[in-house]
Every structure is written in structure tokens, then in C-alpha cells.
XYZ file of C-alpha atoms in Angstrom:
622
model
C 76.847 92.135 111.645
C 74.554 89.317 111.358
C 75.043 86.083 113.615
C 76.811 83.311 111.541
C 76.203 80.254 110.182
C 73.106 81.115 108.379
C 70.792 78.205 106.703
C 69.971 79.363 103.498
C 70.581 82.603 101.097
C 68.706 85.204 102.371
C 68.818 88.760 102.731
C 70.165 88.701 105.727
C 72.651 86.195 104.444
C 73.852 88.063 101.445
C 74.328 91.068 103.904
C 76.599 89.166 106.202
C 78.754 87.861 103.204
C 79.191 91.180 102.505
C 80.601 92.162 105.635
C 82.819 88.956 106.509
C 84.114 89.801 102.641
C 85.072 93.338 103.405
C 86.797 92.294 107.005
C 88.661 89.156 104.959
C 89.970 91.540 101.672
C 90.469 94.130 104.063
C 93.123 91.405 106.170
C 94.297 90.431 102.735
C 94.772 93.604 100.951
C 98.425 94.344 101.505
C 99.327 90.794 100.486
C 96.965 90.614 97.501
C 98.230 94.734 96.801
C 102.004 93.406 96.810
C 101.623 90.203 94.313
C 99.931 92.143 91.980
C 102.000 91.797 88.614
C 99.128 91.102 85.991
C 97.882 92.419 83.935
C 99.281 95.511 84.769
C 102.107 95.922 87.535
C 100.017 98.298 89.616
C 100.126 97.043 92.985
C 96.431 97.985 94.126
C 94.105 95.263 93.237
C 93.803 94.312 96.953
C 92.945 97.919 97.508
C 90.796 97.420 94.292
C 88.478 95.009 95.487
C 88.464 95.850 98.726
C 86.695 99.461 97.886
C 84.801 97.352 95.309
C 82.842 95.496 98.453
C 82.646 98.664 100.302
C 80.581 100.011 97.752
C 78.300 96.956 98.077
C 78.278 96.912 101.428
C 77.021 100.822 101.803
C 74.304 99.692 99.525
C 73.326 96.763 101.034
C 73.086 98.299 104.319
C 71.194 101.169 103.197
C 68.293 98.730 101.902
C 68.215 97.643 105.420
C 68.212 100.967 106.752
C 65.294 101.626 104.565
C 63.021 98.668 105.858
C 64.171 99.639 109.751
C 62.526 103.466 108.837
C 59.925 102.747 107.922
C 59.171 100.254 110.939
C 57.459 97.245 108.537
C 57.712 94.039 110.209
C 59.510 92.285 107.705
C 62.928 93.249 106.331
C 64.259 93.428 102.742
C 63.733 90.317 100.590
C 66.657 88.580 99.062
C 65.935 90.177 95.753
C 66.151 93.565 97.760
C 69.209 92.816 98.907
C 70.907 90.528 95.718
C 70.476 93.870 93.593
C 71.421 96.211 96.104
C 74.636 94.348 96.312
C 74.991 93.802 92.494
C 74.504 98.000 92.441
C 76.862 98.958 94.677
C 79.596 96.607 93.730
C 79.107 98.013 90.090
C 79.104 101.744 91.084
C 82.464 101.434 93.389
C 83.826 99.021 90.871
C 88.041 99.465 90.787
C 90.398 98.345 88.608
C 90.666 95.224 86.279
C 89.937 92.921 88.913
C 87.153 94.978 90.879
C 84.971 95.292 87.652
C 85.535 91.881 87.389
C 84.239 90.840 90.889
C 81.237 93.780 90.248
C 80.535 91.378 87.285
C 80.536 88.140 89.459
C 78.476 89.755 92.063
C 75.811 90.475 89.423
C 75.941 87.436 87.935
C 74.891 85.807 91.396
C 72.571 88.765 92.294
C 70.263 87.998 89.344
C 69.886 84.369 89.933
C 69.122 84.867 93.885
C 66.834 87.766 92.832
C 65.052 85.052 90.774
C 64.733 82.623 93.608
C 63.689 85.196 96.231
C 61.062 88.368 95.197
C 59.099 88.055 98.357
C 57.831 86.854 101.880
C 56.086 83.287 101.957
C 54.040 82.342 104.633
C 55.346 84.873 106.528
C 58.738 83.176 105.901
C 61.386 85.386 104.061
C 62.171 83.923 100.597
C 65.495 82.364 100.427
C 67.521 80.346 97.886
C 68.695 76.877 99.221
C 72.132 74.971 97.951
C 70.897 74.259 93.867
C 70.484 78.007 93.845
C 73.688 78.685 94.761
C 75.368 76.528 92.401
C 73.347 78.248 89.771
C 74.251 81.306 90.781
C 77.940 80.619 91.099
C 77.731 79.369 87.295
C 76.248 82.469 86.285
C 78.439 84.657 87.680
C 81.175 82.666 86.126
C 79.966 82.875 82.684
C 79.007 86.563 83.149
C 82.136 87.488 83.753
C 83.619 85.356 80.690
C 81.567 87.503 78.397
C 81.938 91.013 79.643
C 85.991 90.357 79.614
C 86.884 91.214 76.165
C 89.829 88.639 75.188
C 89.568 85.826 78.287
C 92.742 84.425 79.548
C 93.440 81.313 81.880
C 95.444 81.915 84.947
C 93.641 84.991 85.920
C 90.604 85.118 88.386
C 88.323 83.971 85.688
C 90.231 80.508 86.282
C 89.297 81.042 89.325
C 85.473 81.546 89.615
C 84.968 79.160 86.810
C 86.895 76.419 88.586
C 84.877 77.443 91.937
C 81.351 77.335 89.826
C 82.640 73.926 88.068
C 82.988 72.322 91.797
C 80.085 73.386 93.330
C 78.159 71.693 90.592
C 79.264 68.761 91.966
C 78.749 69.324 95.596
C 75.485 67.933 97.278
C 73.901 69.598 100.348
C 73.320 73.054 101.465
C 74.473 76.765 101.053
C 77.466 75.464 103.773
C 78.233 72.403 101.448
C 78.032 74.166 98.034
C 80.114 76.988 99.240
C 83.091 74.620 101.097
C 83.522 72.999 97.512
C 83.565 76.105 95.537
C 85.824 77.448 98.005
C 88.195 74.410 97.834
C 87.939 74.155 93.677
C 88.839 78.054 93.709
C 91.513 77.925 95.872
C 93.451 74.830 93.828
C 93.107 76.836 90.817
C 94.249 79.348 92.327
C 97.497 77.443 93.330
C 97.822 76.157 89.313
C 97.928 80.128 87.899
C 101.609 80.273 87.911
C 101.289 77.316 85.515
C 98.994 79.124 83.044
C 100.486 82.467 83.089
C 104.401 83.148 82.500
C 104.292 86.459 84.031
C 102.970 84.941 87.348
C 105.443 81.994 87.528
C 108.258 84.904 86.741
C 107.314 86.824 89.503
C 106.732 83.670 91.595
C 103.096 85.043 92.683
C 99.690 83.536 92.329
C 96.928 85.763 90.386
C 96.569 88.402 92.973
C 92.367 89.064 91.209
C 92.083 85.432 91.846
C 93.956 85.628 95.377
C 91.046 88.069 96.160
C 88.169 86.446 94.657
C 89.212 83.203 96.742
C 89.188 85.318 100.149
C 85.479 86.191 98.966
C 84.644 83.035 98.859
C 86.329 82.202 102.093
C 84.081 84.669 103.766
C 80.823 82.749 102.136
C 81.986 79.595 103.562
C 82.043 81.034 106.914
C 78.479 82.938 106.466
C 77.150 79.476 106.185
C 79.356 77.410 107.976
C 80.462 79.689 110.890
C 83.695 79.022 110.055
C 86.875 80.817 108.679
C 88.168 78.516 106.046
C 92.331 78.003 106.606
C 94.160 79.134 103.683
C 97.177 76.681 102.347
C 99.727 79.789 101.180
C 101.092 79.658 97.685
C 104.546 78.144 97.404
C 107.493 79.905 96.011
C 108.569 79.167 92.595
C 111.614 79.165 90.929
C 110.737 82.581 89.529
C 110.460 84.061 92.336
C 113.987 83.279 93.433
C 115.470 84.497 90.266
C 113.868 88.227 91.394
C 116.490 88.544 93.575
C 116.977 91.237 96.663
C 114.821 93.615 94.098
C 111.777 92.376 94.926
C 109.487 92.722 98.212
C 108.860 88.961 99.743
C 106.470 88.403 102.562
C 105.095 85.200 104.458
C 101.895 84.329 104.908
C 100.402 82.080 107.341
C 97.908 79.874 106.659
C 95.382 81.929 108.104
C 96.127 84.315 106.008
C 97.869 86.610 108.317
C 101.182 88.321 107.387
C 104.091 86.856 109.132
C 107.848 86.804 109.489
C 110.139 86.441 106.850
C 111.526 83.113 108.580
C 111.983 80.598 105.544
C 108.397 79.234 105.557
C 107.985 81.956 102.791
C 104.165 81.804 101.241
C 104.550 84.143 98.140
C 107.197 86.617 97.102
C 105.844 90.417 96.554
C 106.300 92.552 93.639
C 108.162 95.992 94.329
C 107.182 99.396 95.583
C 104.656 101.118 93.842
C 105.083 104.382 92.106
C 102.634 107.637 92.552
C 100.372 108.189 89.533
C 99.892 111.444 87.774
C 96.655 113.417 87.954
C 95.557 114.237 85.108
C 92.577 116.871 85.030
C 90.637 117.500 81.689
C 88.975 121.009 81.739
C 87.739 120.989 78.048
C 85.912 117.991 79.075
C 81.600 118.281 79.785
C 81.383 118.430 83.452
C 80.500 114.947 83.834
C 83.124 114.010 82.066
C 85.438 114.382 84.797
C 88.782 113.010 84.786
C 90.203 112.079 88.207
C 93.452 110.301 89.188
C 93.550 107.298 91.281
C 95.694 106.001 93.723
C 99.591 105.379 93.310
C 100.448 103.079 91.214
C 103.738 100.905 90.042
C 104.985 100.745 85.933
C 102.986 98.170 84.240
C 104.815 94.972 83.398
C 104.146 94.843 79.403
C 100.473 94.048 79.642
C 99.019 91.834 76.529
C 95.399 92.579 75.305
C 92.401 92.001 77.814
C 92.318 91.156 81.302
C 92.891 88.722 80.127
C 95.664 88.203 76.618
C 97.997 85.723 76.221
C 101.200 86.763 77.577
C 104.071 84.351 76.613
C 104.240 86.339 73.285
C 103.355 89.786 74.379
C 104.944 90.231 77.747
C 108.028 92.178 76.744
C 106.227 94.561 74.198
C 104.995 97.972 75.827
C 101.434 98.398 76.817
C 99.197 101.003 77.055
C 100.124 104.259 79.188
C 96.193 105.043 80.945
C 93.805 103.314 83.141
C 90.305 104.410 81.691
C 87.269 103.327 83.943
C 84.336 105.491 83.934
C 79.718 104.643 84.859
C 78.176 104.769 81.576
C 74.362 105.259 80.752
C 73.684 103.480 78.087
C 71.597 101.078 75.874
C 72.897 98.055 75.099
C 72.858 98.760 71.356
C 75.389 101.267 72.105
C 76.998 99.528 74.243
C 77.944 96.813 71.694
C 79.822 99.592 69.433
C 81.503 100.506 72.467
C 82.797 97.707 73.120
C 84.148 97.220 69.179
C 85.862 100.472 69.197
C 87.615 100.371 72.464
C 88.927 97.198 71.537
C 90.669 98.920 68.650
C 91.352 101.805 70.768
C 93.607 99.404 73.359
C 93.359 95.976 76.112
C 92.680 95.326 79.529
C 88.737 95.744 78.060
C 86.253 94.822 80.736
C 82.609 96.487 80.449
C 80.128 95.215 82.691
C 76.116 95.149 84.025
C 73.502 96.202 82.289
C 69.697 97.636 82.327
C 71.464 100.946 81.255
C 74.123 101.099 83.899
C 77.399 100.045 82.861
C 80.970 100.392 84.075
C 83.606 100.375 81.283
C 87.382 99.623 81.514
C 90.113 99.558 79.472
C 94.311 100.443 79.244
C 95.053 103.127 76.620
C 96.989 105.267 75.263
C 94.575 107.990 73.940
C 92.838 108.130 77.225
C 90.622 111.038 75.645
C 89.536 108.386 72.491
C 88.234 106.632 75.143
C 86.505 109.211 77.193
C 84.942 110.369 73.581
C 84.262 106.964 72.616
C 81.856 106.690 75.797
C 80.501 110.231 75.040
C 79.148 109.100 71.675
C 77.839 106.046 73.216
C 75.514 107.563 76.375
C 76.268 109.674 79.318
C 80.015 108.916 80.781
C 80.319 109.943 84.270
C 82.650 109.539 87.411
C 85.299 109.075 85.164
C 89.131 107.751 86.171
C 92.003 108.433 84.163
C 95.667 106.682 85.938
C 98.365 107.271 83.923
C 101.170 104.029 84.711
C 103.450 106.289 85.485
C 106.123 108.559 83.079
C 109.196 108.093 81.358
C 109.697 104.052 82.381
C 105.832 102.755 82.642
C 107.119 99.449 81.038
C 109.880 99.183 83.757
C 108.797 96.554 86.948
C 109.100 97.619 90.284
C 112.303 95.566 90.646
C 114.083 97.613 88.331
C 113.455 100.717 89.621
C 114.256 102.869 93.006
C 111.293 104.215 94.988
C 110.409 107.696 94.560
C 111.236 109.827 97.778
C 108.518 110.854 99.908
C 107.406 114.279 100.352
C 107.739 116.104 103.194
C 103.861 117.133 103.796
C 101.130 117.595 101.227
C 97.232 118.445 101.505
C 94.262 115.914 100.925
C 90.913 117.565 100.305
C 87.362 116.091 99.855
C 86.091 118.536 97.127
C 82.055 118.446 95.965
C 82.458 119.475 91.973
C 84.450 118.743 88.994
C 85.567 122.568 89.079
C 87.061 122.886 92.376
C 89.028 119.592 91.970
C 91.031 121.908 89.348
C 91.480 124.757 92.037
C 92.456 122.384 94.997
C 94.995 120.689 92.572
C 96.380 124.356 91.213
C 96.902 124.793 95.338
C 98.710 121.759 95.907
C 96.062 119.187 97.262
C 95.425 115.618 96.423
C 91.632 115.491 95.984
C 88.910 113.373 96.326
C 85.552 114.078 94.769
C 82.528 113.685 96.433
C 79.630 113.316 94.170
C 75.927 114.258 94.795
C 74.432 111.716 97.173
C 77.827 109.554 96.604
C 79.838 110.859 99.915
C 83.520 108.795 99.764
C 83.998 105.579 102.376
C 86.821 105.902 104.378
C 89.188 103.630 101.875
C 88.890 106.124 99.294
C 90.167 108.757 101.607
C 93.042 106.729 102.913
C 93.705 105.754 99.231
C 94.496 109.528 98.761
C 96.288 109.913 101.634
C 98.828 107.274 100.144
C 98.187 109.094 96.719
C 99.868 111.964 98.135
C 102.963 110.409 99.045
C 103.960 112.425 101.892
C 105.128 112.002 105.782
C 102.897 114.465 106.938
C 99.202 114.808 105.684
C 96.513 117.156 106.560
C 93.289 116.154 105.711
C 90.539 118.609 105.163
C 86.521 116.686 105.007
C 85.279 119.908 103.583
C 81.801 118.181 105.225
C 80.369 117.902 108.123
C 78.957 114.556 107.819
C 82.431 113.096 106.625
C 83.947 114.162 110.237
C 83.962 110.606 111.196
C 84.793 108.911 108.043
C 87.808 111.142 107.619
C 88.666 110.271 111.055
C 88.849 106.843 110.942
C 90.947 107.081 107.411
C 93.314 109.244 109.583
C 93.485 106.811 112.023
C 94.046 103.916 109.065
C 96.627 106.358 107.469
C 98.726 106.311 111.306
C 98.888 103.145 111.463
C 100.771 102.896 108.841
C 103.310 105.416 109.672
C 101.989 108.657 107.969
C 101.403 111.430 110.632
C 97.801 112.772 109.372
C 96.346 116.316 111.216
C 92.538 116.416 110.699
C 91.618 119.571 110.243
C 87.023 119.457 111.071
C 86.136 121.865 107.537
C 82.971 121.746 107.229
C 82.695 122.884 103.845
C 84.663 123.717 100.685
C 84.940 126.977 101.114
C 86.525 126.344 104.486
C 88.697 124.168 102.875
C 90.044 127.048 100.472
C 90.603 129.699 103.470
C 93.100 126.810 104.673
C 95.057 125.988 101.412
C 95.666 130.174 100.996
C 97.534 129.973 104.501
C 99.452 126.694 103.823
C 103.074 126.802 103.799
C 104.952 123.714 103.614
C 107.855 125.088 105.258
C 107.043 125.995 108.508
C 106.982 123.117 111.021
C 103.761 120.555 111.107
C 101.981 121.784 113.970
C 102.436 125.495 113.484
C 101.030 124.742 109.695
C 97.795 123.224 111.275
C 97.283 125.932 113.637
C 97.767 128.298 111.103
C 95.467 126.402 108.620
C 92.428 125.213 111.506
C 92.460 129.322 112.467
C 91.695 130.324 108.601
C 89.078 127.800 108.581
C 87.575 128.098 111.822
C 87.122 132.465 110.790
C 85.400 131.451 107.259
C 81.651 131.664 107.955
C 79.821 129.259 104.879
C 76.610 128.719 103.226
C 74.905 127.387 100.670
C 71.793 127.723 98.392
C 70.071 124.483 97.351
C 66.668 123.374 96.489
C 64.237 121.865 98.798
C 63.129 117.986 97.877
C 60.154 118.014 99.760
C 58.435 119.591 102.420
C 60.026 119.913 105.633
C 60.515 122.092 109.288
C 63.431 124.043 109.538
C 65.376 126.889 111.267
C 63.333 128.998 109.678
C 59.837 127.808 109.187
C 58.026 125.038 107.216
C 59.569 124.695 103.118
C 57.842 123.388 100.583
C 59.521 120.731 97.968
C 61.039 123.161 95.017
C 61.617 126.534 97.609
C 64.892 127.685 97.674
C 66.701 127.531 100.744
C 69.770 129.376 101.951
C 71.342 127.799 104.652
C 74.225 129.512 106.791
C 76.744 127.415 108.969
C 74.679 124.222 107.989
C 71.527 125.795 109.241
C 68.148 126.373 107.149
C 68.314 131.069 107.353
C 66.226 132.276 104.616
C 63.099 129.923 102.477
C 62.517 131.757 99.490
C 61.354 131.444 95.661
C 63.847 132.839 93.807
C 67.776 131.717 93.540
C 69.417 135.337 93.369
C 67.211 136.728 95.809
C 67.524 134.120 98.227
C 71.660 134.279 97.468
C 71.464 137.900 98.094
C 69.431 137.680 101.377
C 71.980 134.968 102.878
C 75.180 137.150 101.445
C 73.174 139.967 103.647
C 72.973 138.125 106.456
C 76.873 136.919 106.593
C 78.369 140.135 105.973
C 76.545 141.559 108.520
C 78.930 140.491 110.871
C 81.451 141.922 108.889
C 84.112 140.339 106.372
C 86.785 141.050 104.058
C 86.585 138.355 101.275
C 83.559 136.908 99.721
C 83.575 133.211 97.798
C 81.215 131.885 95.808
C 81.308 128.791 94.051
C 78.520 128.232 91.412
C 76.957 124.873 90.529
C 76.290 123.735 86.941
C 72.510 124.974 87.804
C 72.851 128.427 88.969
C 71.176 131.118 87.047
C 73.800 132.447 84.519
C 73.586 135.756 86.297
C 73.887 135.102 89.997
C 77.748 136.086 90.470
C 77.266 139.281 88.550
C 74.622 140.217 90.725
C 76.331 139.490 93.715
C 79.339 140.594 93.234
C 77.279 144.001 91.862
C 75.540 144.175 95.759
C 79.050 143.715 97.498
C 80.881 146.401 95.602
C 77.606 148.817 96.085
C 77.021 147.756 100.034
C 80.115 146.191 101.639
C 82.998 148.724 100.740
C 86.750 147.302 100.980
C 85.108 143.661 100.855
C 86.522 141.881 97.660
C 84.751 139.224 95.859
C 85.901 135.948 94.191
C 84.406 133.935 91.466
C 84.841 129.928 90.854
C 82.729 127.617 88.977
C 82.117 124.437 90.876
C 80.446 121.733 88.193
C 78.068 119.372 89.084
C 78.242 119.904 93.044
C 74.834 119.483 94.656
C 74.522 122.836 95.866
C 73.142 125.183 93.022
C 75.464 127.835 95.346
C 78.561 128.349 98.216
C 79.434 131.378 100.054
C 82.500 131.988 101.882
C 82.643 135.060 103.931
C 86.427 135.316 106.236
């Protein structure tokens, strides 16, 4: 990370408020996960916003990574690295409150992408302490608008109480950031006031409880100094919850502490798993995934954002819909019109044809369609609240048991999520160019529910990643087994031998011995010229590669399949998988299966069909 304070906003600034934000939400989460009663009971906004600036870290970082390849003496401008942020944060935007903060960040982005397009003298541009307040009141009125129905008392307060005191601050970034800091953080303190549900539970606005520990971390870019937090009193509310709630102190550091009487905030109750749902009929990028575990929703009133002294007792909606969109804005107007009809909790933001949409349902399919007819809907999220008692608080209600051991699985298309779930997994989906951070993994691993996890990468490159989730996932008491697949197919050998019953280790033996006798590979298309394994390829040849290494170049996709298939089984084998992308020829598995039952006698062959998974083929051969 960059050295701290910095002078003005930079690139080099914005990418070291990015990483002091993810360390500070990633301190915070738990707290900010555990006050979490609005509008929706769900106890993961925390987690929420801390995978939100993940995303915008991994993008900002790459932009950096970029410049540093290509060995150019100066680094990425602040507009570089302002939209970069804004990107990221919109693409890993989660939940209510992460769209939110995706909007905030873009708000900010486009004013500091104003103020700095380029190198001056040799000088990197940089916005000084007037662009910062502007782009602190931007944000705060872009995230007005894209909130369907504003409220007070939610993290909108917030920013627009931050924005409103940095207007009034003189001085630099350091200056203009201390006073939106302090404005946000006495707001922040007054949301009990606004919103009855808060004051009931006793807890501040856990999206504005985040958005405050953002800001804490831009203080301390320009200042070089954490900011102390003053905790949030208990309220009268918070008393009447009684031994059903979760309480927790919190020092003023921010720091969890010991329940000694000094109590900061009192917690709402366990959360509850969420059903995955899985939508077959659905176009492959309209891929319905469940997210992480989540608690009954407190009866949620319209928008992030309603008024909910009226409507707090009535029953909300039963679905979580967030999904990308491609879109004009045009469209994107209607869109908004009909899923306001269609439920609350609506929150679509950015723009220039990228948009992320969400909104709390009950005909989560309405509002899958509804996208559908408005542009290209894709890396969609469907959480259902929970079944039978959504509209119940975690107070009221026991938590569910854990399992005794369960299966987490990184999975590269919409099609093999459905197989890995049929199995028994929790899955995560790794998109083309889109690998998961390590949150999202541990987010599953908690997903699952279980005392003992085994984790399957299904990717080389996620070795690491998956390691340090497992390493997360210890620490808090779930005993994880990382099992090094390096690709899906791998991943399926495993799952066929898994058998809950037997003990934990003799299960991963059992498991790490199917995958370790499951020769892969894969046929893709080359995107530009390049050496390999086996000579120089041309952008658009065909490559087969076996065990992650470049075997046959060739010109045609079957022919290329069959020569790898060749190749594998010439070592022998019993089973053959293939998994076929969205692009593979229509005719590849008959083929292929065809050559196996004429060449490879006593070898069977099985057939899935993988969606949109990068590879245009896999090949399993155990």
C-alpha cells in the first residue's frame, strides 16, 4: 500500500483509500454484519460492503498493474484510477447498502475524473480540497436519485450530512475529509431518531455505520491518521430486546470488546441460511445464484429507503433480486417504473450502459424478465429471506443447527452450478475473466453452514485465494480441508466419492485421491499470438491444452477435441467428461463420444452442458 498522508487526490491517493477502506470494513464487518436490522433483517451488509470495495480495489490495482507492464514512466492518472474504482465497486456491488456505496463511489469518481485526465508538467494531475467537496456532493445527490423512495435515517443521511459539512470546511483533502468524517459520523449517531426500526433494535444504520468507516479510512489517507470512533449508545430499545438478542461492545477504536457494561451497540440475532434457488429455464446469462446466509427480514417498507413507522409490521417481499444490466438509459427508465410496481428496496445504479439493479420481491422471475426486456441481465442473484417465517426477527427465532460437513465448489458455468448443487455443494461461480476474491469464497463457506468444509478451487490460479479464505473460514471455528483441484472436472471425480459419513480426514483422502487420478483439459481459442508447449499460435487457432499445458494448435474445434481426447486416453482411462460451453459446435459430444465407443472399448462417456464458461470445451479422463 501506498505511504500515508498524501497531499492531494491523486491516483495514487484514490488507490490507498481503497485499501485503508477494505482493511477498516474488513475490522468492522462483524459489528456492522450484527446491527443490521434495516431495511431488511439480513445480517450481511458489513459483509456487503466489504466485497463491494474488494471489487474496487481488484480494479484499481489492475490499472496500476497495467502502467507497471508496460514500463511508462508515469503511472495511471487520477481519471484512470477514479473510474477504475467507480467500475469495480459497481460490478462487485452487494446488497442494499453496497449498491448504494457503488453509487457514492461513482458519484465521486466522475467529478475527480473531471479534475484529473492527465500529466502536467510532468506533474500527475490531482484534485485539491474544493474538488473534494464537489465530489462528496455529487456522490451524495447521486445516490438520492438512483434510490427509488429516499428515506432519512439510512446511509443516505449519512453521506448527505458528510457532503453538507465538507462544504463548509476550508483547507485541503486532510481538512475537507476530517469534517465530512465528523458531520457523517453525528448523523450517524441521530439515525435511531429518524428510523423506529433502528431505535427498536437499539442499533445505528448499519449502511451508514459502514459508509462512516469509509470515510474514516479517507481521513487517514490524507491525514495519516486513524480517526477514533465515539461508539453508538444504547437506547431504550435495545434493552427492551431482551436475552434474545446478540449485544457486543465496541471500543472506540472500533475494535470489538468485552461485554463489560460500557456496551457500544446491541446486535441483532443469528442469521439464518438462505435457499438457493437455481433457474434452468432461464437464458444462460440469466443465471440465478444464491447468496450468502441470511436472517428473516424485519417487515421492510418500500425502498431502501420507505417510511417505516407505518409499514414496519406488514410483510415484505420474500427475494433479494440484484443482477449487471446492459442497457440504455431509455430502457432503463421503464425499468425502473415497473420494478417499482413489481416490489421495494429499488436501488439501480451507474450508467454509460452498465447498470446494477436491485430490488426485494416476491416474483423474483418478474424481475429477472423485467431486466430481460430491458437489455442484457447478467450475473444475476436471487436470496430468498428465508421460508415459512421470513417476517419473523432473529430474536424470535432459534438458530438453525449446523451441519455436520458439506462441500464448497468454485464452478466456471451456469450449467455445472446445477450439477454441483444436485451433488450436494455450495457453489460459487466464477465468471469469464471475473475469478472470485477470497470474501466471496469465505462467504460460501458460511453459506454452507457446516463444521467441516472442504473446499474444492476447481483452478489453478485460485490455489491461493482459496487458501487464504480457508484460513479466514478457521479462524472462525469452521475446520476447512483444501482440496488443490485444478479444474472442474477434478472437482466432479471428488463429489462422486464424497460420503458424509465417514470421518473428516478419511473423506479428504478419499476425495484428494479421485481428484489427483482425473487427468483434465480444455479446448479454448487463442486471443492472440503467442509461444507455447507446442509451438507458436496464432490469435483465433484452437488450442487444446492438457493438465494446463498448450498439447495440440489446431484450426478446427472437433478435430482439435478429438486429437487431445487421443492423447489422454492414451494412457488409459475408464470414464470420459466433457463439459461443453455455450460456443461449442452443436456436434462436438456426438462426435466424441462416437470415437470413444469405436476406439477406447469399456471406456464410458458422460455428457454435461456447462453455459457460458470460458472454455468452448473440458475433458475429464479418470
Amino acid at each position: 500500500m501506498a505511504q500515508v498522508p498524501q497531499t492531494f487526490f491523486d491516483a495514487v491517493a484514490v488507490r490507498t483509500w481503497c485499501g485503508l477502506a477494505l482493511e477498516t470494513l474488513g475490522r468492522a464487518r462483524e459489528e456492522i454484519d450484527a446491527i443490521n436490522v434495516y431495511p431488511v433483517a439480513d445480517g450481511d451488509t458489513g459483509t456487503n460492503l466489504y466485497l463491494t470495495v474488494e471489487s474496487a480495489v481488484a480494479a484499481v490495482e489492475a490499472v496500476f498493474a497495467g502502467h507497471a507492464a508496460r514500463s511508462g514512466p508515469e503511472g495511471p492518472t487520477l481519471a484512470d484510477a477514479a473510474r477504475a474504482m467507480a467500475h469495480g465497486a459497481l460490478i462487485g456491488a452487494r446488497g442494499n447498502s453496497g449498491t448504494i456505496l457503488a453509487q457514492l463511489l461513482r458519484g465521486m469518481s466522475q467529478v475527480l475524473a473531471d479534475a484529473g485526465t492527465a500529466h502536467v508538467d510532468g506533474e500527475p494531475a490531482h484534485a485539491d480540497g474544493q474538488g473534494l467537496r464537489l465530489a462528496l456532493r455529487h456522490a451524495a445527490d447521486s445516490a438520492r436519485q438512483a434510490v427509488a423512495h429516499p428515506v432519512e435515517g439510512t446511509v443516505l443521511t449519512v453521506a448527505t450530512a458528510a457532503a453538507d459539512a465538507a462544504r463548509g470546511a476550508e483547507g485541503g483533502c486532510g481538512a475537507v475529509a476530517r469534517a465530512a468524517y465528523e458531520g457523517a459520523r453525528a448523523a450517524l449517531a441521530a439515525t435511531p431518531g429518524q428510523l423506529p426500526v433502528l431505535e427498536r433494535a437499539g442499533v445505528v444504520d448499519a449502511g451508514g455505520r459502514g459508509l462512516v468507516a469509509v470515510l474514516g479510512a479517507l481521513v487517514e489517507t490524507f491525514t495519516g491518521e486513524r480517526p477514533r470512533e465515539v461508539a453508538a449508545p444504547v437506547t431504550a430499545g435495545a434493552l427492551r430486546m431482551g436475552a434474545g438478542a446478540a449485544s457486543a461492545v465496541v471500543s472506540e477504536a472500533g475494535e470489538p470488546g468485552r461485554g463489560d457494561g460500557s456496551a457500544s451497540s446491541v446486535l441483532a440475532g443469528p442469521a439464518e441460511d438462505s435457499q438457493d434457488l437455481y433457474a434452468d429455464s432461464r437464458p444462460p446469462h440469466a443465471r440465478v445464484e444464491a447468496a450468502e446466509g441470511l436472517a428473516p427480514a424485519v417487515g421492510a417498507p418500500r425502498g431502501e429507503c420507505a417510511d417505516s413507522a407505518a409499514m414496519a409490521d406488514q410483510d415484505g417481499p420474500a427475494f433479494e433480486v440484484i443482477y449487471l444490466l446492459e442497457a440504455e438509459d431509455a430502457a432503463v427508465a421503464r425499468l425502473r417504473e415497473r420494478l417499482d410496481v413489481l416490489g421495494d428496496s429499488l436501488v439501480v445504479v451507474g450508467g454509460d450502459g452498465l447498470w446494477n439493479v436491485h430490488v426485494h420481491v416476491d416474483d423474483a422471475g418478474a424481475a429477472v424478465e423485467a431486466g430481460i426486456e430491458a437489455g442484457r441481465p447478467y450475473r444475476i442473484r436471487v436470496t430468498h429471506f428465508g421460508a415459512g417465517d421470513v417476517h419473523t426477527t432473529g430474536a424470535e427465532r432459534p438458530p438453525r443447527e449446523r451441519a455436520q460437513r458439506a462441500v464448497v465448489a468454485v464452478v466456471p458455468g451456469e450449467g455445472l452450478v446445477g450439477l454441483y448443487t444436485e451433488a450436494g455443494a455450495t457453489t460459487v461461480l466464477a465468471r469469464p475473466g471475473e475469478p472470485p476474491a477470497s470474501g466471496e469464497l469465505v462467504q460460501a463457506v458460511r453459506r454452507a453452514h457446516a463444521r467441516e468444509v472442504v473446499l474444492l478451487p476447481n483452478d489453478a490460479e485460485l490455489r491461493h485465494t482459496a487458501a487464504a479464505a480457508a484460513e479466514q473460514a478457521r479462524t472462525e471455528g469452521i475446520r476447512v480441508a483444501l482440496i488443490p483441484t485444478r479444474s472442474a472436472v477434478q472437482g466432479i471425480a471428488a463429489l462422486a466419492v464424497h460420503e458424509p459419513e465417514r470421518r473428516f480426514d478419511e473423506d479428504v483422502v478419499s476425495m484428494t485421491s479421485a481428484a489427483g487420478a482425473t487427468r483434465y483439459a480444455e479446448v479454448t481459442v487463442a486471443e492472440r499470438q503467442a509461444w507455447t508447449m507446442a509451438g507458436i499460435c496464432q490469435a483465433g487457432d484452437v488450442l487444446g491444452l492438457i493438465d494446463g499445458d498448450v498439447a495440440v494448435i489446431g484450426s478446427d474445434v472437433t478435430a482439435t477435441a478429438e486429437a487431445v481426447l487421443d492423447r489422454m486416453l492414451a494412457a488409459g482411462g475408464e470414464m470420459v467428461t466433457l463439459v461443453l460451453g455455450d460456443e461449442a459446435p452443436d456436434t462436438i459430444a456426438e462426435h466424441l463420444e462416437g470415437r470413444v465407443r469405436e476406439g477406447y472399448l469399456a471406456v464410458d462417456t458422460v455428457v454435461y452442458r456447462g453455459g457460458r464458461q470460458g472454455a468452448l470445451l473440458l475433458i475429464g479422463v479418470e
